[in-house]
Amino acid sequence: MNLKKNWKARTLLAVSLGASLVAAQSPAAAQAHWPDKPITMVVPYSAGGPTDVVARMLAIPMAKSLGQPVIVENTVGAGGTIAPARVAKAAPNGYTILIHHMGMATAPALYKKLNYDPLKDFEYVGQVMDVPMTLLSRKDFPANNFQELLAYVKTNKDKVTLANAGIGAVSQLCGLLFAHQIGVQLTTVPYKGAGPALNDLMGGQVDLLCDQTTQTAPVIKDGQRVKVFGVTTPQRLSSMPNIPTLDEQGLKGFDVKVWHGVYAPKGTPPAVMEKLNAALRVALQDDMVKKRFAELSTEAVPMEKVTSESLRTHLAAEIDKWGKVIRAAGVQAD
């Protein structure tokens, strides 16, 4: 009799333990305890670049909020398309996420074959920030204001050189949109990065460059090495209020900002996405992050844009906008 009771007790205990183990391993339980290990934030570009800088600024406060390290990993190559492809194929558990700039929207038009679909293969954590751009020329360029620039470019379009940081770079896209809106085709000069392009502009080897304030603000402020014809945002910059926008000078609707967003693989559970979004919001309101953004002549997007739906809607609109510009210019990266 005692043996039967012991056997029944052991059986009940084993069933109970087994049920507990199953519950602990269930998706719901895993989500409740997420995260319980480090999270990898994948960056499509090399260490030290603008997107990498943003990622490392966000990683520290996000880690503090989530209670686990956020490790920044640079996965470079193929114009920034290797990293998104990797994240799209990662396990949808929230432990691998992507931070990417507007290249997420331009890749579908630039590449004939893309190993991911920006609108189908991801979940959207939220928008991050917008970096303004500026239109510059070499110091001895003949034009002294925007109207003179337009007149000179339209008359001498075959002779005017427009530098950029490489195929698919935001500097190239800004230049393409400028040429598209004024109705000319300029001679483009691609470089391996924004630094070399800016150096040659200052050295007088090329005529024009459109690039981020994170690169151009210091040389604009010293007033000795370049001419600046306008900023690419709809409103003037608080850090450089005397520089007019291209929109107010006649290029109506001209709006180019190097925006960033955070993504996760498609199928990442809603509960995990909510925690990622909350951590991103905390990071964007961190005092040190805001201070560093200000130093780069930028700022975080309003909190109402730090949402899944806002990022997806913005991405779709940008894919449409840049697709038209890129196809009209006949540019291909592969």
Coordinates of C-alpha atoms in Angstrom, one line a residue:
M1 CA 0.0 0.0 0.0
N2 CA 2.8 2.4 0.9
L3 CA 4.6 1.5 -2.3
K4 CA 1.5 2.4 -4.3
K5 CA 1.2 5.7 -2.4
N6 CA 4.9 6.5 -3.0
W7 CA 4.6 5.7 -6.6
K8 CA 1.5 7.9 -7.0
A9 CA 3.2 10.7 -5.2
R10 CA 6.3 10.4 -7.4
T11 CA 4.2 10.3 -10.5
L12 CA 2.3 13.5 -9.5
L13 CA 5.6 15.2 -8.6
A14 CA 7.1 14.3 -12.0
V15 CA 3.9 15.5 -13.8
S16 CA 4.0 18.7 -11.8
L17 CA 7.7 19.3 -12.6
G18 CA 7.2 18.5 -16.2
A19 CA 4.3 20.9 -16.5
S20 CA 6.3 23.6 -14.8
L21 CA 9.2 23.0 -17.2
V22 CA 6.9 23.3 -20.2
A23 CA 5.4 26.5 -18.8
A24 CA 8.8 27.9 -18.2
Q25 CA 9.8 27.2 -21.8
S26 CA 6.6 28.4 -23.4
P27 CA 6.7 31.5 -25.6
A28 CA 4.5 33.5 -23.1
A29 CA 6.9 32.7 -20.2
A30 CA 9.9 33.5 -22.4
Q31 CA 8.4 36.9 -23.3
A32 CA 7.6 37.6 -19.6
H33 CA 11.2 37.2 -18.7
W34 CA 12.7 38.9 -21.7
P35 CA 15.5 39.9 -21.9
D36 CA 17.6 37.4 -20.0
K37 CA 20.7 37.8 -22.1
P38 CA 22.5 40.5 -24.1
I39 CA 20.9 42.1 -27.1
T40 CA 22.8 42.8 -30.3
M41 CA 22.2 46.0 -32.2
V42 CA 23.5 45.6 -35.7
V43 CA 24.8 48.6 -37.6
P44 CA 25.2 48.4 -41.4
Y45 CA 28.3 50.7 -41.4
S46 CA 31.8 50.8 -40.0
A47 CA 32.7 51.9 -36.5
G48 CA 33.0 55.6 -36.0
G49 CA 30.6 56.5 -38.8
P50 CA 27.4 58.6 -38.1
T51 CA 25.1 55.6 -37.7
D52 CA 27.5 53.8 -35.5
V53 CA 27.8 56.9 -33.3
V54 CA 24.1 57.1 -32.9
A55 CA 23.9 53.4 -32.0
R56 CA 26.5 53.6 -29.3
M57 CA 24.8 56.7 -27.8
L58 CA 21.5 54.8 -27.6
A59 CA 23.0 51.4 -26.4
I60 CA 24.0 52.6 -22.9
P61 CA 20.6 54.0 -21.8
M62 CA 18.7 51.2 -23.5
A63 CA 20.8 48.6 -21.7
K64 CA 20.1 50.3 -18.4
S65 CA 16.4 50.3 -19.1
L66 CA 16.3 46.7 -20.3
G67 CA 18.6 45.3 -17.6
Q68 CA 20.9 43.6 -20.1
P69 CA 23.9 44.8 -22.2
V70 CA 23.1 46.1 -25.7
I71 CA 26.1 45.2 -27.8
V72 CA 26.7 47.2 -31.0
E73 CA 27.9 45.1 -33.9
N74 CA 29.1 46.5 -37.2
T75 CA 28.1 44.3 -40.1
V76 CA 29.4 46.2 -43.2
G77 CA 29.3 45.7 -46.9
A78 CA 27.2 45.9 -50.1
G79 CA 26.3 49.5 -49.5
G80 CA 24.7 48.8 -46.1
T81 CA 22.5 45.9 -47.3
I82 CA 24.2 42.9 -45.6
A83 CA 23.2 44.0 -42.1
P84 CA 19.4 44.3 -42.8
A85 CA 19.5 40.9 -44.6
R86 CA 21.1 39.3 -41.6
V87 CA 18.6 40.8 -39.1
A88 CA 15.7 39.8 -41.4
K89 CA 16.8 36.2 -41.1
A90 CA 17.6 36.3 -37.4
A91 CA 15.4 34.5 -34.8
P92 CA 12.4 36.7 -34.0
N93 CA 13.1 36.8 -30.3
G94 CA 14.2 40.4 -29.8
Y95 CA 17.9 39.6 -29.2
T96 CA 19.0 40.8 -32.6
I97 CA 17.8 44.3 -33.7
L98 CA 18.9 46.7 -36.5
I99 CA 19.5 50.4 -36.5
H100 CA 19.6 51.9 -40.0
H101 CA 19.3 55.3 -41.7
M102 CA 17.4 56.3 -44.8
G103 CA 19.4 53.6 -46.8
M104 CA 16.6 51.3 -45.7
A105 CA 14.3 53.2 -48.0
T106 CA 16.6 53.7 -51.0
A107 CA 17.9 50.2 -51.3
P108 CA 14.9 48.8 -53.1
A109 CA 15.5 51.2 -56.0
L110 CA 19.3 51.1 -56.0
Y111 CA 19.6 47.3 -56.0
K112 CA 18.1 45.0 -58.6
K113 CA 18.4 42.0 -56.2
L114 CA 17.8 42.6 -52.5
N115 CA 17.8 39.8 -50.0
Y116 CA 15.1 41.4 -47.8
D117 CA 11.9 43.5 -48.2
P118 CA 12.0 46.5 -45.9
L119 CA 8.1 46.5 -45.7
K120 CA 7.6 42.8 -45.2
D121 CA 10.5 41.3 -43.3
F122 CA 10.7 43.5 -40.2
E123 CA 8.8 44.7 -37.2
Y124 CA 9.3 48.4 -36.4
V125 CA 10.5 49.7 -33.0
G126 CA 10.4 53.4 -33.8
Q127 CA 12.0 56.4 -35.4
V128 CA 15.1 57.9 -33.8
M129 CA 16.4 61.2 -35.1
D130 CA 16.8 63.4 -38.2
V131 CA 20.2 64.7 -39.2
P132 CA 20.0 67.9 -41.4
M133 CA 22.1 68.3 -44.5
T134 CA 23.7 71.4 -46.1
L135 CA 24.6 72.3 -49.7
L136 CA 28.2 73.6 -50.0
S137 CA 30.6 74.7 -52.6
R138 CA 34.4 75.3 -52.7
K139 CA 35.4 78.6 -51.3
D140 CA 36.3 80.2 -54.7
F141 CA 33.1 79.0 -56.5
P142 CA 31.8 81.8 -58.8
A143 CA 28.3 82.0 -57.1
N144 CA 27.8 83.9 -53.9
N145 CA 24.2 83.1 -53.1
F146 CA 21.6 80.5 -54.0
Q147 CA 20.1 82.4 -57.0
E148 CA 23.6 82.9 -58.5
L149 CA 24.3 79.2 -57.9
L150 CA 21.2 78.2 -59.8
A151 CA 22.0 80.5 -62.7
Y152 CA 25.6 79.2 -62.9
V153 CA 24.7 75.5 -62.6
K154 CA 22.1 75.8 -65.3
T155 CA 24.5 77.5 -67.7
N156 CA 27.5 75.4 -66.9
K157 CA 25.9 72.1 -66.0
D158 CA 28.4 70.0 -68.0
K159 CA 31.3 71.6 -66.2
V160 CA 30.0 71.5 -62.6
T161 CA 31.1 68.6 -60.5
L162 CA 29.0 67.3 -57.6
A163 CA 30.9 65.2 -55.0
N164 CA 29.4 62.4 -52.9
A165 CA 30.5 59.8 -50.4
G166 CA 29.7 56.9 -52.8
I167 CA 26.9 55.1 -54.5
G168 CA 23.8 55.0 -52.3
A169 CA 25.3 57.4 -49.8
V170 CA 23.0 60.1 -48.5
S171 CA 25.2 62.8 -49.9
Q172 CA 24.7 61.2 -53.4
L173 CA 20.9 61.1 -52.8
C174 CA 20.8 64.7 -51.7
G175 CA 22.7 65.7 -54.8
L176 CA 20.4 63.7 -57.0
L177 CA 17.4 65.3 -55.6
F178 CA 18.9 68.8 -56.0
A179 CA 19.8 68.1 -59.7
H180 CA 16.3 66.5 -60.2
Q181 CA 14.5 69.5 -58.9
I182 CA 16.4 72.1 -60.9
G183 CA 16.2 70.0 -64.0
V184 CA 19.8 69.4 -64.8
Q185 CA 22.3 66.5 -64.8
L186 CA 25.6 67.3 -63.1
T187 CA 28.9 65.4 -63.3
T188 CA 29.1 63.4 -60.1
V189 CA 32.3 62.4 -58.4
P190 CA 32.0 59.5 -55.9
Y191 CA 34.4 59.1 -53.0
K192 CA 35.0 56.4 -50.5
G193 CA 33.4 58.3 -47.6
A194 CA 32.2 61.8 -46.7
G195 CA 35.6 62.8 -45.2
P196 CA 37.5 62.5 -48.5
A197 CA 34.7 64.3 -50.4
L198 CA 34.7 67.2 -48.0
N199 CA 38.5 67.4 -48.0
D200 CA 38.6 67.7 -51.8
L201 CA 35.8 70.3 -51.8
M202 CA 37.8 72.4 -49.3
G203 CA 40.9 71.8 -51.5
G204 CA 39.0 73.1 -54.6
Q205 CA 39.1 69.8 -56.6
V206 CA 35.3 69.6 -56.8
D207 CA 32.5 72.2 -57.0
L208 CA 29.6 71.1 -54.9
L209 CA 28.7 68.7 -52.0
C210 CA 25.5 68.0 -50.1
D211 CA 26.3 66.4 -46.7
Q212 CA 25.3 66.0 -43.1
T213 CA 25.7 68.7 -40.5
T214 CA 27.6 66.2 -38.4
Q215 CA 30.4 66.5 -41.1
T216 CA 29.9 70.1 -42.3
A217 CA 28.9 72.2 -39.3
P218 CA 32.5 72.8 -38.1
V219 CA 33.8 74.0 -41.5
I220 CA 30.7 76.1 -42.0
K221 CA 31.1 77.8 -38.7
D222 CA 34.7 78.7 -39.3
G223 CA 33.6 80.6 -42.4
Q224 CA 37.0 80.1 -44.2
R225 CA 37.0 77.0 -46.2
V226 CA 33.6 76.6 -48.0
K227 CA 30.5 78.5 -49.1
V228 CA 27.1 77.4 -47.8
F229 CA 24.0 77.9 -49.9
G230 CA 21.3 76.4 -47.7
V231 CA 20.1 73.7 -45.4
T232 CA 17.9 70.8 -46.6
T233 CA 15.2 70.9 -43.9
P234 CA 11.9 72.8 -44.2
Q235 CA 12.9 74.9 -41.2
R236 CA 16.1 76.7 -40.4
L237 CA 18.4 75.1 -37.9
S238 CA 18.6 76.6 -34.4
S239 CA 22.3 75.9 -34.4
M240 CA 22.9 77.9 -37.6
P241 CA 19.9 80.3 -37.8
N242 CA 21.4 82.6 -40.4
I243 CA 21.5 79.9 -43.1
P244 CA 18.3 79.9 -45.2
T245 CA 16.6 76.7 -46.2
L246 CA 16.6 75.5 -49.9
D247 CA 12.8 75.5 -49.7
E248 CA 12.5 79.1 -48.8
Q249 CA 14.9 80.0 -51.6
G250 CA 12.8 78.4 -54.3
L251 CA 13.2 74.6 -54.1
K252 CA 9.7 74.1 -52.7
G253 CA 9.2 70.9 -50.8
F254 CA 13.0 70.2 -50.7
D255 CA 13.3 68.1 -47.5
V256 CA 16.3 65.7 -47.0
K257 CA 17.1 64.5 -43.5
V258 CA 19.2 61.5 -42.6
W259 CA 16.6 59.8 -40.5
H260 CA 17.2 56.7 -38.5
G261 CA 15.0 53.9 -37.3
V262 CA 15.2 50.7 -35.2
Y263 CA 13.9 47.4 -36.5
A264 CA 13.5 43.8 -35.4
P265 CA 12.9 40.6 -37.4
K266 CA 9.3 39.9 -38.6
G267 CA 7.4 37.9 -36.0
T268 CA 9.1 39.3 -32.9
P269 CA 6.4 39.0 -30.2
P270 CA 4.4 42.2 -29.4
A271 CA 5.4 42.0 -25.7
V272 CA 9.0 42.1 -26.7
M273 CA 8.4 44.9 -29.2
E274 CA 6.7 47.0 -26.4
K275 CA 9.8 46.6 -24.2
L276 CA 12.2 47.6 -27.0
N277 CA 10.0 50.6 -27.8
A278 CA 9.9 51.7 -24.2
A279 CA 13.7 51.3 -23.9
L280 CA 14.2 53.4 -27.1
R281 CA 11.9 56.1 -25.7
V282 CA 13.9 56.2 -22.4
A283 CA 17.2 56.5 -24.4
L284 CA 15.9 59.4 -26.6
Q285 CA 15.0 61.3 -23.4
D286 CA 18.3 60.7 -21.7
D287 CA 20.1 64.0 -20.8
M288 CA 23.4 62.9 -22.2
V289 CA 21.9 61.6 -25.4
K290 CA 20.1 64.9 -25.9
K291 CA 23.3 66.9 -25.2
R292 CA 25.3 64.8 -27.7
F293 CA 22.5 65.2 -30.4
A294 CA 22.6 69.0 -29.9
E295 CA 26.4 68.9 -30.5
L296 CA 25.8 67.2 -33.8
S297 CA 23.2 69.9 -34.8
T298 CA 20.3 67.4 -34.6
E299 CA 17.7 66.2 -32.1
A300 CA 15.5 63.2 -31.4
V301 CA 12.2 63.0 -33.2
P302 CA 9.1 63.9 -31.2
M303 CA 7.8 61.0 -29.0
E304 CA 4.7 60.6 -31.2
K305 CA 7.1 59.4 -34.0
V306 CA 8.8 56.8 -31.7
T307 CA 6.2 54.2 -32.6
S308 CA 6.0 51.2 -34.8
E309 CA 3.3 52.6 -37.0
S310 CA 5.1 56.0 -37.5
L311 CA 8.3 54.3 -38.6
R312 CA 6.5 52.0 -41.0
T313 CA 4.4 54.8 -42.5
H314 CA 7.5 57.0 -42.9
L315 CA 9.6 54.2 -44.4
A316 CA 6.8 53.5 -47.0
A317 CA 6.7 57.2 -48.0
E318 CA 10.4 57.4 -48.3
I319 CA 10.6 54.3 -50.5
D320 CA 8.1 55.9 -52.8
K321 CA 9.9 59.3 -52.8
W322 CA 13.4 58.1 -53.4
G323 CA 12.4 55.4 -55.8
K324 CA 11.1 58.1 -58.2
V325 CA 14.3 60.2 -57.8
I326 CA 16.7 57.2 -58.2
R327 CA 14.9 55.7 -61.2
A328 CA 14.7 59.2 -62.9
A329 CA 18.5 59.5 -62.5
G330 CA 19.1 56.0 -63.8
V331 CA 21.3 55.1 -60.8
Q332 CA 22.0 51.5 -59.9
A333 CA 24.3 50.1 -57.2
D334 CA 24.6 46.6 -58.7

